[in-house]
Tab-separated table of C-alpha atoms in Angstrom:
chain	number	residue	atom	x	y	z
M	1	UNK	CA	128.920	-56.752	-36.065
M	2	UNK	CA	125.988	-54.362	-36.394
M	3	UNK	CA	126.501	-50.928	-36.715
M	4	UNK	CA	124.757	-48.478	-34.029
M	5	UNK	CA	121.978	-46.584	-35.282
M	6	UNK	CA	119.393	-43.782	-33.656
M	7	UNK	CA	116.312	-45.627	-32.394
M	8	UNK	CA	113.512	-45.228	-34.551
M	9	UNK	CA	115.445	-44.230	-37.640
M	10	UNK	CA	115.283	-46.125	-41.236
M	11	UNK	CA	118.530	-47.793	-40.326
M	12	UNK	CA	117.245	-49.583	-36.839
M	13	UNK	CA	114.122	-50.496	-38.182
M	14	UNK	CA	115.938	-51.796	-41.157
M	15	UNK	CA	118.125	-54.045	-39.345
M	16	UNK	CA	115.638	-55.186	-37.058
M	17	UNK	CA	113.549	-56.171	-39.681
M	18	UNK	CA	115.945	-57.914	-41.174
M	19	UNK	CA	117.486	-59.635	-38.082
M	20	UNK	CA	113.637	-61.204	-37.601
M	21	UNK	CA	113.164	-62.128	-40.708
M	22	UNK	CA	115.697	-63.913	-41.160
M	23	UNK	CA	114.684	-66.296	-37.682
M	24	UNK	CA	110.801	-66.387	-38.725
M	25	UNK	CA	110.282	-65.938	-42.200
M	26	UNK	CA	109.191	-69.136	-44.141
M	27	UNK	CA	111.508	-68.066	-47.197
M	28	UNK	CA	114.309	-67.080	-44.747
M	29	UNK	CA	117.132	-68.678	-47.066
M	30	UNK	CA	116.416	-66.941	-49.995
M	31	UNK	CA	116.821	-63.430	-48.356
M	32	UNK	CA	119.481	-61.585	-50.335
M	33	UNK	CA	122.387	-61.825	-48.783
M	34	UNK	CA	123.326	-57.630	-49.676
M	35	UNK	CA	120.847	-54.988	-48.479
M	36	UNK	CA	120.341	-51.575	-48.549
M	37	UNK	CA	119.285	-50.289	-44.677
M	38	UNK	CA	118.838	-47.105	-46.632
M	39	UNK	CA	115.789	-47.358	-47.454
M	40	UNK	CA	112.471	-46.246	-46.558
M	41	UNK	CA	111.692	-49.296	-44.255
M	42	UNK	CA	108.405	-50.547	-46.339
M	43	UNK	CA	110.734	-50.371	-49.686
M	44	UNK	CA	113.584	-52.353	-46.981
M	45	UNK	CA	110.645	-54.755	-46.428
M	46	UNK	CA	109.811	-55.697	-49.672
M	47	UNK	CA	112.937	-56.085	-50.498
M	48	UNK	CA	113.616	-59.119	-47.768
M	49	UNK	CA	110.306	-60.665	-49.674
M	50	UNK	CA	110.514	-63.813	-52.524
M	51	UNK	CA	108.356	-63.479	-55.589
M	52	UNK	CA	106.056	-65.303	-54.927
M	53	UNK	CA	104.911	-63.849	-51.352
M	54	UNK	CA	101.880	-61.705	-51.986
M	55	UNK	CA	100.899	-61.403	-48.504
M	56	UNK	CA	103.307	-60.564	-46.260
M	57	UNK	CA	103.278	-56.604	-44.833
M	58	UNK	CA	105.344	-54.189	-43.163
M	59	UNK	CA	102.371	-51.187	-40.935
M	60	UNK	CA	103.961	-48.575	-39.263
M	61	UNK	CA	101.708	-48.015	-36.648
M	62	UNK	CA	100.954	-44.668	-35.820
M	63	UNK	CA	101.185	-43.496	-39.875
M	64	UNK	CA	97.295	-45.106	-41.360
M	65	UNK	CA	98.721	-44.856	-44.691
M	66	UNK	CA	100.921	-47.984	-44.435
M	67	UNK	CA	98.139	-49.634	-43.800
M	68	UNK	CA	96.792	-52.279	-46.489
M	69	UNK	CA	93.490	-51.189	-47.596
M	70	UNK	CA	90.207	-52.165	-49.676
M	71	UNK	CA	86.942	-51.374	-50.891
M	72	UNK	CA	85.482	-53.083	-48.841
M	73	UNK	CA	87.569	-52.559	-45.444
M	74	UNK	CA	87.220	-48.618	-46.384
M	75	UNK	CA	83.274	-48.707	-47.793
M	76	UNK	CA	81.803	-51.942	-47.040
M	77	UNK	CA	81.255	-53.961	-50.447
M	78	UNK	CA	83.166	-55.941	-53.249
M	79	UNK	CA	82.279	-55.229	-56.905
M	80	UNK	CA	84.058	-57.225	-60.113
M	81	UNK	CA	84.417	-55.244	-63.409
M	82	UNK	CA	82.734	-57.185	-66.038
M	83	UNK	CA	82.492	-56.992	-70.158
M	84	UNK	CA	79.633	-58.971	-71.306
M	85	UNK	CA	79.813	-60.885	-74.631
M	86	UNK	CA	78.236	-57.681	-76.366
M	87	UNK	CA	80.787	-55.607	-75.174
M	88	UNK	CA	78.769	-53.903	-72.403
M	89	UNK	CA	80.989	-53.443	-69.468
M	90	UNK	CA	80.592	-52.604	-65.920
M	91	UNK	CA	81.347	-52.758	-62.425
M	92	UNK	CA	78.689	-55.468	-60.380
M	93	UNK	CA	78.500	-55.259	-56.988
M	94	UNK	CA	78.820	-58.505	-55.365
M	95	UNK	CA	78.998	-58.135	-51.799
M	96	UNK	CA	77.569	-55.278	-48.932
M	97	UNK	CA	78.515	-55.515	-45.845
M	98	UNK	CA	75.901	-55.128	-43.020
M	99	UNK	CA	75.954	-51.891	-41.282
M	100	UNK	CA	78.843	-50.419	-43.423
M	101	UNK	CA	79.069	-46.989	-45.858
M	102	UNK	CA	77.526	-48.764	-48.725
M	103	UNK	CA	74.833	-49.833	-47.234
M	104	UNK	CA	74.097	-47.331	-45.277
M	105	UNK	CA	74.203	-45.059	-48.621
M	106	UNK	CA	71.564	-47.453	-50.060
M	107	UNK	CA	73.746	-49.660	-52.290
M	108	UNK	CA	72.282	-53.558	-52.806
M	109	UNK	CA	74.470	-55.910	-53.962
M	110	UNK	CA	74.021	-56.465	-57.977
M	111	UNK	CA	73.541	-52.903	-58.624
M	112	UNK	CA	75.579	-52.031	-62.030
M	113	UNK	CA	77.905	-48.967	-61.394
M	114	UNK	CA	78.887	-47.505	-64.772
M	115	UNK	CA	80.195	-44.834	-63.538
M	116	UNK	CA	83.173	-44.106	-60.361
M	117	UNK	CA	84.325	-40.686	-59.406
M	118	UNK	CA	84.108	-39.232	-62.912
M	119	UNK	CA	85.502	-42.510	-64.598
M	120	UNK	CA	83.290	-44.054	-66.970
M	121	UNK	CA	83.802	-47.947	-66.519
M	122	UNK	CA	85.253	-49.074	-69.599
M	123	UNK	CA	88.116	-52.018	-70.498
M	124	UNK	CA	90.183	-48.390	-71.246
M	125	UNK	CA	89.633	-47.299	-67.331
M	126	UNK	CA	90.117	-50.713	-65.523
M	127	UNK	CA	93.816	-49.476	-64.138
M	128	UNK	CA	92.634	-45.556	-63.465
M	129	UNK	CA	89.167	-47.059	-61.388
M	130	UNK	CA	90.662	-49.375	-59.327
M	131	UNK	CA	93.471	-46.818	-58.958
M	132	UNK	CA	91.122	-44.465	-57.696
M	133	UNK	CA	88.865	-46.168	-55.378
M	134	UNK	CA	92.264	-47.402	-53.630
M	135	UNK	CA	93.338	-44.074	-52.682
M	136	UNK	CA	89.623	-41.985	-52.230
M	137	UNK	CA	88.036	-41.648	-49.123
M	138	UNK	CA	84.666	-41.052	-50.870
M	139	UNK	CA	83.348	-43.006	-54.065
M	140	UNK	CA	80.791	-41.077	-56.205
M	141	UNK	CA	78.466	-43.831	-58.175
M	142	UNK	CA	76.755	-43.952	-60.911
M	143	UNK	CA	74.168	-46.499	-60.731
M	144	UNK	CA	72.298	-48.195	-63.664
M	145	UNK	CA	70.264	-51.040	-65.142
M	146	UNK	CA	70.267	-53.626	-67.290
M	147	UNK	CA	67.014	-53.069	-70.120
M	148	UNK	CA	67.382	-54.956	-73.468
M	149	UNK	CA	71.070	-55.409	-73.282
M	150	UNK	CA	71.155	-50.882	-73.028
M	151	UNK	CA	72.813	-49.516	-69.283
M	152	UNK	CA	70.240	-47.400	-68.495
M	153	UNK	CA	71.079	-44.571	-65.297
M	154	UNK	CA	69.052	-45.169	-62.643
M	155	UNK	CA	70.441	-42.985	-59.720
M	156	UNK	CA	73.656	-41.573	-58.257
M	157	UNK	CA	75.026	-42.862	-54.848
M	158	UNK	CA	77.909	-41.569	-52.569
M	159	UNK	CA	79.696	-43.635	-50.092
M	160	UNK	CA	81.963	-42.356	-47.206
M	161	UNK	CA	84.757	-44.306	-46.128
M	162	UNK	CA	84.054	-45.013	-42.599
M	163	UNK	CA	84.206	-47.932	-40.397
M	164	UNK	CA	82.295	-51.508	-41.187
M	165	UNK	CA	81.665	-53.282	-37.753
M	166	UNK	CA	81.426	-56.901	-37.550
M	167	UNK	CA	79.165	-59.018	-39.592
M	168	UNK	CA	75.880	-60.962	-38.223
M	169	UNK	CA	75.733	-64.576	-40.217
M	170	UNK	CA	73.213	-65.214	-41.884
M	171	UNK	CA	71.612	-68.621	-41.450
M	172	UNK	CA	68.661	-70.191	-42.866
M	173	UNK	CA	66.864	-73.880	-42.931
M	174	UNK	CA	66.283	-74.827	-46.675
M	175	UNK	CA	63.659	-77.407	-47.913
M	176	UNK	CA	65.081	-79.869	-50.202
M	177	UNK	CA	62.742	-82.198	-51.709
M	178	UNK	CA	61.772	-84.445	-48.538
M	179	UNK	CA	65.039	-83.142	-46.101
M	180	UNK	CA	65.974	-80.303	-44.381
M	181	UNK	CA	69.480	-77.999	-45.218
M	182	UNK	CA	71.334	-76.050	-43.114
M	183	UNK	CA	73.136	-72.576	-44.663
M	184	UNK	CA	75.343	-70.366	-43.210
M	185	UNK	CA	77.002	-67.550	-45.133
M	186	UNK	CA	80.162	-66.045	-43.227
M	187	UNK	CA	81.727	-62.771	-44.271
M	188	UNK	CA	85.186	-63.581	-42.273
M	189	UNK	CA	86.506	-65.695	-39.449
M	190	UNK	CA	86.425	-62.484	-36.948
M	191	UNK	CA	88.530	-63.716	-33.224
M	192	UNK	CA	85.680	-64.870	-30.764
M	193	UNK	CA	83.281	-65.773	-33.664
M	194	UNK	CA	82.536	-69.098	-31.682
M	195	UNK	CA	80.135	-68.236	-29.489
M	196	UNK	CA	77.743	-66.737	-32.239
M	197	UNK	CA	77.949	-70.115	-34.518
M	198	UNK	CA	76.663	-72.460	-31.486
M	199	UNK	CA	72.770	-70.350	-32.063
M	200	UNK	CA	72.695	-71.546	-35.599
M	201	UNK	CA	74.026	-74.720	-35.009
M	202	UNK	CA	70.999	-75.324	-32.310
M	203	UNK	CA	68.976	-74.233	-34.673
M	204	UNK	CA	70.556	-76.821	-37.191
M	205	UNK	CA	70.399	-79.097	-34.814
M	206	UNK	CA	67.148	-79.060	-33.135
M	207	UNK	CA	65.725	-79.529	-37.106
M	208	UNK	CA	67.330	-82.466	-37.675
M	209	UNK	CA	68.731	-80.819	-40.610
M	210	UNK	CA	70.561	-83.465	-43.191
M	211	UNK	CA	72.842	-81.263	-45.173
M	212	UNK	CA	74.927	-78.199	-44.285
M	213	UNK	CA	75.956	-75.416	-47.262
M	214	UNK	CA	78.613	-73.329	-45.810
M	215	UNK	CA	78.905	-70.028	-48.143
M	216	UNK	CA	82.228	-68.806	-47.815
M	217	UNK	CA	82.650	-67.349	-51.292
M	218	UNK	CA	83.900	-63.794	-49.837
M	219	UNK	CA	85.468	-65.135	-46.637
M	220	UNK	CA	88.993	-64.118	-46.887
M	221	UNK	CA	90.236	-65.944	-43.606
M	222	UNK	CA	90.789	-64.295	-40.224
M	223	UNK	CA	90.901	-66.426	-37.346
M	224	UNK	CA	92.301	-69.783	-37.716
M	225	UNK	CA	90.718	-70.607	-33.821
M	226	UNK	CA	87.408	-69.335	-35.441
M	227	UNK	CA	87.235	-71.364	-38.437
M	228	UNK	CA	88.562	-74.727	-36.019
M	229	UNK	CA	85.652	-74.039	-34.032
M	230	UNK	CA	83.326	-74.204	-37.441
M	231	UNK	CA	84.837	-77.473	-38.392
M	232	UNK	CA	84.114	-79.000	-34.945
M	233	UNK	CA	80.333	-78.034	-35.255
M	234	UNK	CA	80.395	-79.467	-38.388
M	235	UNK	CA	81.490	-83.101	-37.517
M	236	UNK	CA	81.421	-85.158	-34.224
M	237	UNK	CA	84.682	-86.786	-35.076
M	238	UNK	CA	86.508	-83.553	-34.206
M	239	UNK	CA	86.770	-84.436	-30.314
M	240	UNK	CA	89.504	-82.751	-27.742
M	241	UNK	CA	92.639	-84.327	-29.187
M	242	UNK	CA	91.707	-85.024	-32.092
M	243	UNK	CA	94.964	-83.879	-34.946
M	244	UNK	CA	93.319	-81.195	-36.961
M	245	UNK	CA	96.195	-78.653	-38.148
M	246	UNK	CA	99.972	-78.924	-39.126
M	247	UNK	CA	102.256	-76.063	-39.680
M	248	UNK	CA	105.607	-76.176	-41.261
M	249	UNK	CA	108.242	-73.310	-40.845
M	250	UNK	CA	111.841	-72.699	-41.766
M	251	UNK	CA	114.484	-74.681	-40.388
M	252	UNK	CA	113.714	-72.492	-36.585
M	253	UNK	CA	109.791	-72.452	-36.975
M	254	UNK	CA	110.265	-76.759	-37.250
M	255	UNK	CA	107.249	-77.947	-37.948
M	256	UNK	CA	103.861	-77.582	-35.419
M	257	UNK	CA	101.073	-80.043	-34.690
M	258	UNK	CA	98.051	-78.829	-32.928
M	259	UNK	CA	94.530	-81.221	-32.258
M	260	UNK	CA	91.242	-79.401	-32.919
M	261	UNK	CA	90.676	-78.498	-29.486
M	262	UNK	CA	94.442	-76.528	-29.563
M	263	UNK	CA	94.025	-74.627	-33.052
M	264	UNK	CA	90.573	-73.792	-31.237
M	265	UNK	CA	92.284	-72.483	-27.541
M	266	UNK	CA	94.899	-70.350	-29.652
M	267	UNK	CA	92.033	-67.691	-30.075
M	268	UNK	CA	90.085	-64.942	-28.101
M	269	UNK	CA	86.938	-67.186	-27.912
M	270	UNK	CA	85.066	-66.475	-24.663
M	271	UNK	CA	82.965	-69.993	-25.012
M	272	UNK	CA	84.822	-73.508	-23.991
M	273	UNK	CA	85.469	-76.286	-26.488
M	274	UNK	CA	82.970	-78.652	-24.583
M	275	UNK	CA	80.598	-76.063	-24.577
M	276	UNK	CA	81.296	-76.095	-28.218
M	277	UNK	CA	80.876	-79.256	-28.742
M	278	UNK	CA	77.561	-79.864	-27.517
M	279	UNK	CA	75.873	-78.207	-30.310
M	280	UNK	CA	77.841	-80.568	-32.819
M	281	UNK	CA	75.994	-81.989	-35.385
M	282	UNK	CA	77.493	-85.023	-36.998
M	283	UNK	CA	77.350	-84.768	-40.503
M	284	UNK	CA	79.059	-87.106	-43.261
M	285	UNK	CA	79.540	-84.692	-45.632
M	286	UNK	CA	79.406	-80.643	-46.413
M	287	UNK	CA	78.578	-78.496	-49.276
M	288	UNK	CA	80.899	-74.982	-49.554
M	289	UNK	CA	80.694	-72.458	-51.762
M	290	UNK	CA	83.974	-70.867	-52.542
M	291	UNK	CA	85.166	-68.488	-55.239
M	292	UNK	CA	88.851	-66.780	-55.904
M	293	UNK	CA	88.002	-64.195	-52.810
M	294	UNK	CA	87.545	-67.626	-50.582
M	295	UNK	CA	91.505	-67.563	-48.564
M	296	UNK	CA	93.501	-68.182	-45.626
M	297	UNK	CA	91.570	-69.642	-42.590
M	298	UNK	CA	88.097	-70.154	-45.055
M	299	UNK	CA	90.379	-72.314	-47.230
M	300	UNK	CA	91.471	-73.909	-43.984
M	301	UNK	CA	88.265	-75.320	-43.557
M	302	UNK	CA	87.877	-76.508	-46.622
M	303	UNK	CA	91.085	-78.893	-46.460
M	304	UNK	CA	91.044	-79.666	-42.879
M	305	UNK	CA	87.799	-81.342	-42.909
M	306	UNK	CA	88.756	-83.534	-45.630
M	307	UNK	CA	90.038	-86.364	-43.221
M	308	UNK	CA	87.262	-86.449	-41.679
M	309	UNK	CA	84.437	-85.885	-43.626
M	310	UNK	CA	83.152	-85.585	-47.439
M	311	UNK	CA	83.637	-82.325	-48.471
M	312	UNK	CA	82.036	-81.216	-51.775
M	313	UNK	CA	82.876	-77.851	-52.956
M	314	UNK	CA	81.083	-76.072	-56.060
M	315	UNK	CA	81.778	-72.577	-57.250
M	316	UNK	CA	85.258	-71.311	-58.383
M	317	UNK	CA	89.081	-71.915	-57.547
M	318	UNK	CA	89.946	-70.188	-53.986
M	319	UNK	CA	92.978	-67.911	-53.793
M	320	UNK	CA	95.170	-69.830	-52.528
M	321	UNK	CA	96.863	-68.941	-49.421
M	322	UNK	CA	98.000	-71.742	-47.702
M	323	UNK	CA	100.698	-70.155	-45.268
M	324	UNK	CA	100.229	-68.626	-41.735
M	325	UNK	CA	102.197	-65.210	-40.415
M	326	UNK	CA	101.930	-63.898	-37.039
M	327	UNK	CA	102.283	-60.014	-36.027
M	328	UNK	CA	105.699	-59.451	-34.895
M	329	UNK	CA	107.128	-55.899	-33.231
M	330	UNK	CA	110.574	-54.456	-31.643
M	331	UNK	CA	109.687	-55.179	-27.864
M	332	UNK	CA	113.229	-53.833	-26.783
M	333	UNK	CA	113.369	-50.070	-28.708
M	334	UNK	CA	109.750	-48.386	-28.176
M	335	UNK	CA	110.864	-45.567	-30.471
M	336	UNK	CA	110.380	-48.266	-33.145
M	337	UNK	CA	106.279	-48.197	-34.826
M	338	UNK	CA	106.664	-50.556	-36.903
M	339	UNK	CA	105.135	-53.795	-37.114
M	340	UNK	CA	106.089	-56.632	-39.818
M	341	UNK	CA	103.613	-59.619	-40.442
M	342	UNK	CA	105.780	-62.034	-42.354
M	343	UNK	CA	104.744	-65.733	-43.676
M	344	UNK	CA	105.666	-67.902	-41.238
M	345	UNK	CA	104.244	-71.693	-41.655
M	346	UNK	CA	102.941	-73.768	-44.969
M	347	UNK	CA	99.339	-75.168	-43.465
M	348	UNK	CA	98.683	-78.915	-44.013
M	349	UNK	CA	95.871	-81.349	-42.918
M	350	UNK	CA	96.560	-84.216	-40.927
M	351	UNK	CA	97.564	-86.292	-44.025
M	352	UNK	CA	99.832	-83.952	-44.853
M	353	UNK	CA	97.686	-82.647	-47.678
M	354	UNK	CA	98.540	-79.156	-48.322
M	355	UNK	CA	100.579	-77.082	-51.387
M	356	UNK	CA	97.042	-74.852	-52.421
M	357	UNK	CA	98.809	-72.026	-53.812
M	358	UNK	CA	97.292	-71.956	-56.753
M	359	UNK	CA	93.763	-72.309	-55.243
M	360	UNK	CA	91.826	-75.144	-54.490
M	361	UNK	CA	89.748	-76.323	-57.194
M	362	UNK	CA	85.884	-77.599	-56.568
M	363	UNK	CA	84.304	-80.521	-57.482
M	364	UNK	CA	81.639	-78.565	-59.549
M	365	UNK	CA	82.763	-75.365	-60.972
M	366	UNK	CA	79.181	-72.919	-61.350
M	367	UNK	CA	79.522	-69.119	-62.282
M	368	UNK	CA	77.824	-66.877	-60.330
M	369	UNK	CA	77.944	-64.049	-62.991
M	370	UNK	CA	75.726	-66.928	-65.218
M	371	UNK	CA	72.641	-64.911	-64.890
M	372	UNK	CA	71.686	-61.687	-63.831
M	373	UNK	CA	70.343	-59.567	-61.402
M	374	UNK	CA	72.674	-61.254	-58.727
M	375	UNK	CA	69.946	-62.936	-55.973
M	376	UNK	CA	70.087	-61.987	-52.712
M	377	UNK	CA	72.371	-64.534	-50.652
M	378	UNK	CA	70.495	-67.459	-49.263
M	379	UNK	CA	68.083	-67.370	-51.901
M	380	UNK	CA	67.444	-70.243	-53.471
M	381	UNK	CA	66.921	-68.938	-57.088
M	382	UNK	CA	70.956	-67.398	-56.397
M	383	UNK	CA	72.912	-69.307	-59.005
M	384	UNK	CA	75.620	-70.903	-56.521
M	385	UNK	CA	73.082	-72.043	-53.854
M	386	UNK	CA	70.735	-73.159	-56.911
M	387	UNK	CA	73.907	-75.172	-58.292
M	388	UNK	CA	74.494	-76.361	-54.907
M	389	UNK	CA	70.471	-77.714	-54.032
M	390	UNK	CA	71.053	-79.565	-57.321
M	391	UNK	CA	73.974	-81.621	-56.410
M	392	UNK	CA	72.369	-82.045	-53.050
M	393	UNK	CA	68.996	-83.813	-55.065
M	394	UNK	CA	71.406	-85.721	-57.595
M	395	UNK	CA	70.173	-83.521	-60.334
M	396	UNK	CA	73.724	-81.919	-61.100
M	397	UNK	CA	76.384	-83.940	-63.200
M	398	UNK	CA	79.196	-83.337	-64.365
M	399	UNK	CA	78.659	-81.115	-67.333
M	400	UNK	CA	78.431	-78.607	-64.187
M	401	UNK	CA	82.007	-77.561	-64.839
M	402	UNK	CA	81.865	-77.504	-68.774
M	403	UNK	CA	78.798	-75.052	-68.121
M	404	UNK	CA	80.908	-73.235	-66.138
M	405	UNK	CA	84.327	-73.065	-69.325
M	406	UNK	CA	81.261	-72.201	-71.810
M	407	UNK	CA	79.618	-69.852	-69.717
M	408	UNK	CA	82.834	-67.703	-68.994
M	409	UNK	CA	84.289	-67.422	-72.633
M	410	UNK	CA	80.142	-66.493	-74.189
M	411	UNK	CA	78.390	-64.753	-71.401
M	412	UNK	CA	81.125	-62.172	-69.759
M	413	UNK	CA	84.700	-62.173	-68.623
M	414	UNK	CA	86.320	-60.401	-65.677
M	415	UNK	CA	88.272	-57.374	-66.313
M	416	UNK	CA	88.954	-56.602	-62.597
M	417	UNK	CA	88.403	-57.546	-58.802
M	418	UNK	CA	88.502	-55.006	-56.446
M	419	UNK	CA	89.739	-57.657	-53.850
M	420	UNK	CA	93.453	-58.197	-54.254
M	421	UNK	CA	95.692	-60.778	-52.677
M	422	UNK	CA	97.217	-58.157	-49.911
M	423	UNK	CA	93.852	-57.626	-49.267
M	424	UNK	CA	93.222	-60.997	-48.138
M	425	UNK	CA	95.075	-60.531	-44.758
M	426	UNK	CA	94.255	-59.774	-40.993
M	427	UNK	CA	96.539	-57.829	-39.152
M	428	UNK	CA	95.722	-57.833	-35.541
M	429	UNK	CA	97.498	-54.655	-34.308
């Protein structure tokens, strides 16, 4: 029998948290069997948690510190610490986000910081940088540039954390050789994104295009209704019924089939599938770029489609989350703020293909660190989209990959992402 505890305290958080994880949680029978409802309830949390679950959280509500947190959710861009061949190293921005800090503060993505709040960037500083930028509210830059293998300063920049609103995609018709591509970069799979995909895909449509590049080499997942409704633009054998998702939970959870037009209705989307549907294309096969930031609902798409459709992917290994959690709270004692988002389901596709935890690998493996200054995205002289146009033509074999091994161990490795598996989650509060 449970012991009676003040609501709100350690104690009856602690033993609610327990007494739901151990009905949802995917790993529920390897919850130690002895705990200690002494604890702070994030320590409590963790504790309930196998090894290998990276990505299950415990928020308190109305205390912002408990709250998972990134560059780029606090300032709006990604950057990977590098050391070049010659031993230069430094941090390379990869990503801005539209209408965020960074970019508002004027920084492009592949500028070369060298310096971050008084912290050179060196292989010494790796832990202390990304250290610091985890727990600052303002980043102070220093920005340089790449002359005759010497960083040379070029200017200072401050960022602010403050808030990063949704992202526009960014779409664009490529000419390849005699045809017509389709691209479309997406930052995330925000809830409601459907609507905004059906004006590219008219666009798409309406020029006939004959291959689609999806670029989702910083999506880290979101919406799983958001990224169905991407898949059934892509393909017109994604109909209302068709099977599209399977989810597998612990010995309560069972196991959960839901058709495209159900993954799709289990969302905020203020558009209907047939609505949808009639900007469709119906392509045979689809290029996507992915790297290790590529997760959760992106990484969705990626093995979902494979039923029904070629899917060719070129870039680096995802991440590797291949599980689904839901937001779960103490409806009966209000006193209780916190909120636990455990793993819940393993996601397969319809053939039961599934298991990704170690990432999924592409067909082609390109670097996009092979030459620098990073392009803009959607250029076609950017390394990934260049690899890309040249499987597309037939000019790309499979030396592609071996380019990619070589490439790694002469030209640069990477020291440090500032992306990190807890990152990769979205917690709908």
């Amino acid at each position: 029998m449970l012991s009676t505890y003040p609501a709100g305290s350690s104690q009856q958080v602690n033993q609610w948290m327990l007494k739901t994880m151990q009905r949802y949680y995917l790993w529920a029978d390897q919850i130690p069997s002895q705990t200690n409802i002494d604890q702070n309830p994030k320590d409590y949390f963790k504790s309930l948690l196998t090894k290998e679950d990276q990505f299950s959280v415990a928020i308190k509500k109305d205390d912002p510190g408990t709250i998972p947190q990134s560059v780029r959710t606090l300032f709006g861009f990604d950057f990977s610490v590098i050391q070049q061949h010659n031993q230069l190293t430094f941090a390379l921005v990869k990503m801005v986000l539209e209408d965020s800090p960074a970019k508002r503060a004027g920084l492009q993505r592949g500028d070369i910081i060298t310096g971050i709040n008084e912290l050179n960037v060196s292989p010494e500083n790796v832990n202390k940088i990304m250290a610091a930028v985890s727990g600052s509210r303002t980043l102070l830059l220093k920005i340089a540039e790449l002359k005759d293998n010497q960083l040379v300063f070029k200017r200072s920049v401050e960022v602010q954390a403050m808030l990063s609103f949704n992202q526009p995609l960014l779409s664009k018709i490529l000419e390849v050789n005699n045809d017509k591509a389709g691209y479309l970069y997406l930052a995330d799979f925000q809830d409601g994104l459907a609507s905004s995909l059906v004006k590219p895909f008219q666009e798409f449509k309406g020029q006939n295009i004959r291959h689609l590049i999806l670029d989702l080499r910083y999506n880290g997942g979101g919406s799983v209704s958001s990224a169905a409704a991407l898949c059934a633009l892509i393909t017109d054998k994604l109909k209302s019924g068709t099977p599209f998702i399977v989810y597998k939970g612990n010995k309560n959870g069972g196991t959960v089939n839901h058709s495209i037009d159900q993954a799709f209705a289990n969302g905020n989307q203020n558009i209907s599938f047939d609505a949808l549907k009639a900007s469709a294309l119906s392509l045979s096969e689809v290029y996507i770029i992915t790297s290790a930031n590529t997760a959760s609902a992106a990484e969705v798409v990626i093995n979902n489609l494979k039923p029904y459709i070629k899917v060719t992917q070129i870039g680096d290994k995802t991440l590797g989350k291949d599980m689904a959690a839901f937001t779960l709270s103490d409806t009966e004692t209000p006193e209780n703020k916190w909120v636990i988002y455990p793993m819940v389901y393993k996601i397969f596709n319809i053939l039961d293909s599934g298991n990704y935890t170690s990432g999924i690998e592409p067909a082609l493996m390109a670097d996009e660190y092979a030459q620098l200054p990073l392009q803009p995205l959607g250029s076609k002289d950017e390394t990934l989209l260049a690899s890309t146009l040249l499987v597309i033509t037939g000019q790309a074999s499979s030396n592609l990959k071996t380019k990619s091994h070589n490439t790694k161990n002469m030209v640069f490795r990477i020291l440090a992402e500032s992306e990190k598996p807890e990152n990769f989650i979205k917690i709908p509060l």
